[in-house]
Coordinates of C-alpha atoms in Angstrom, one line a residue:
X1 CA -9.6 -39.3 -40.4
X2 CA -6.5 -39.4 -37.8
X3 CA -6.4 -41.8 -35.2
X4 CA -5.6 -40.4 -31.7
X5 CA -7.2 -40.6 -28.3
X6 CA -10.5 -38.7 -28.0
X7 CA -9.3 -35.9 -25.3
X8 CA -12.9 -33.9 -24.3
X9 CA -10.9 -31.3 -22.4
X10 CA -8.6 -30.2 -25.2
X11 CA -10.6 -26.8 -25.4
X12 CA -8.8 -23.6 -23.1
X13 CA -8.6 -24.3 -19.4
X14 CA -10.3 -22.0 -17.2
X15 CA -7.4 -19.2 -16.1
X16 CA -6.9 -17.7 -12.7
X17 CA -5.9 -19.3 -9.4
X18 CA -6.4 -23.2 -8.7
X19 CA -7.3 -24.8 -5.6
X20 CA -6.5 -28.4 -4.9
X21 CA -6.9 -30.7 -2.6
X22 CA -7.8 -30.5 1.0
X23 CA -7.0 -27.8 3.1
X24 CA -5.8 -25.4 0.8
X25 CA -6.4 -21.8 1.7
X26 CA -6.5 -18.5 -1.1
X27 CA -7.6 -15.2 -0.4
X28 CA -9.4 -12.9 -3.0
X29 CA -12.4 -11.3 -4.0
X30 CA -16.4 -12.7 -3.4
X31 CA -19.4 -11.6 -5.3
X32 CA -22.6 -13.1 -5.9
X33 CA -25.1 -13.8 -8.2
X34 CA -29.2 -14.7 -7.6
X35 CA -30.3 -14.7 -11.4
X36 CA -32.3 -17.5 -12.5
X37 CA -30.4 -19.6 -15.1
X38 CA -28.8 -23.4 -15.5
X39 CA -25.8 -24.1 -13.3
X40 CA -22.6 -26.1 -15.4
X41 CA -23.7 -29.5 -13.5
X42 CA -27.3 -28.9 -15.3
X43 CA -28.6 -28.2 -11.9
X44 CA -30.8 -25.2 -11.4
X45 CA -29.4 -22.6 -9.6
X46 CA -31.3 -21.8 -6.4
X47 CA -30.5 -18.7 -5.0
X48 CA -31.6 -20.1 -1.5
X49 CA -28.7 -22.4 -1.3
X50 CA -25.9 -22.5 -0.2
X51 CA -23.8 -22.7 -3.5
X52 CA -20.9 -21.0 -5.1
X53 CA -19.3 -21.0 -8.6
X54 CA -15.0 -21.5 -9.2
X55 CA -13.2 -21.4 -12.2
X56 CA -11.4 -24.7 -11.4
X57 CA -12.4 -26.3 -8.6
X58 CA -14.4 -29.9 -9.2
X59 CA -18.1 -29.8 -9.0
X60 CA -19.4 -31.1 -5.4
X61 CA -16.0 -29.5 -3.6
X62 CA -17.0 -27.8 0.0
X63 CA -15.2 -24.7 0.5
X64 CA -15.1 -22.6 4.0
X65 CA -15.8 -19.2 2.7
X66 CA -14.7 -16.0 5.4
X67 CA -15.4 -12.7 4.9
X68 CA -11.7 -11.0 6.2
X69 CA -13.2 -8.2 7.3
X70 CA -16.1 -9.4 10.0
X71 CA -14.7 -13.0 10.2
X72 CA -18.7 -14.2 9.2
X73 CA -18.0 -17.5 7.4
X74 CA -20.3 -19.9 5.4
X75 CA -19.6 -23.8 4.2
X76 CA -20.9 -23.6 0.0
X77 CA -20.8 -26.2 -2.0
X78 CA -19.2 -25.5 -5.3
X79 CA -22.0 -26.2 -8.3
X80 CA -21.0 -23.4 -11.2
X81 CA -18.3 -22.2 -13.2
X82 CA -17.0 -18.5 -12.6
X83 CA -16.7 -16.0 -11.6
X84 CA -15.5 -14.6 -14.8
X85 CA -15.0 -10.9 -13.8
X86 CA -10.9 -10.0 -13.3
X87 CA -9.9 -10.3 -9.6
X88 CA -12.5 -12.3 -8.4
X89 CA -12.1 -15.7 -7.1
X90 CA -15.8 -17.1 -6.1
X91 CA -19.2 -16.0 -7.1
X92 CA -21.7 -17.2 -4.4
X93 CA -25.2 -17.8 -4.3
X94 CA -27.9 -15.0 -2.8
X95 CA -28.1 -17.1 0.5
X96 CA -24.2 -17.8 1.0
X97 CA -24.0 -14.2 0.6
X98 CA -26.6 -13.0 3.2
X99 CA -25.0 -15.4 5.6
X100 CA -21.5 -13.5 5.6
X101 CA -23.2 -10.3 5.5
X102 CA -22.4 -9.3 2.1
X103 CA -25.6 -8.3 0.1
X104 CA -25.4 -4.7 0.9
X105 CA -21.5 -4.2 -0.6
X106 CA -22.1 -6.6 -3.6
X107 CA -17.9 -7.6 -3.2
X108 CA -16.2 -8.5 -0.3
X109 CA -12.5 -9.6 0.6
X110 CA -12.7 -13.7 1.6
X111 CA -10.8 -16.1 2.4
X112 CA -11.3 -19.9 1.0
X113 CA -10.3 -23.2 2.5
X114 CA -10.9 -26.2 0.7
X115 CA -12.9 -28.6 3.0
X116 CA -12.6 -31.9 0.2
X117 CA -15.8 -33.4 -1.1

């Protein structure tokens, strides 16, 4: 047996974009998501709040969501990992989604700003 520190995330880092700290602003691609399931803090997902999944972004994070075209915004709190579809940067719950006005187009262009914890 080798000796070594245990290291528990040695396994492949989420890819794509990574927002850190506060204030920090990225534009991209939103979708959303309302199927029943665990979220990847063990919580389960309600569709009714207001929620979102990022690749990197630690669990409890706020983040100002804006849709670019309307300017419709929604505060989410970020509870999941994903989304894991190329282009997109944030999958948002059923609610968040009706809130920007985005049910009907399924993607929208957003804007995110990192509001801290």
């Amino acid at each position: 047996m080798s000796v070594g520190a245990y290291r528990p995330e040695s396994g492949p880092k989420p890819s794509g974009p990574r927002l850190t700290g506060n204030r920090h602003e990225l534009s991209g691609v939103a979708s959303y998501y309302w199927q029943e399931q665990m979220t990847a803090t063990g919580e389960r997902f309600d569709k009714r709040a207001l929620t979102a999944a990022h690749k990197t972004l630690p669990f409890g994070t706020r983040v100002k969501v804006t849709r670019l075209d309307t300017g419709n915004n929604v505060v989410v709190r970020i509870n999941d990992r994903g989304p894991y579809r190329a282009g997109r940067i944030i999958d948002l719950s059923e609610r968040a989604a009706q809130v920007i006005g985005m049910t009907s187009r399924g993607t929208v262009p957003v804007k995110l700003e990192v509001l801290g914890r």
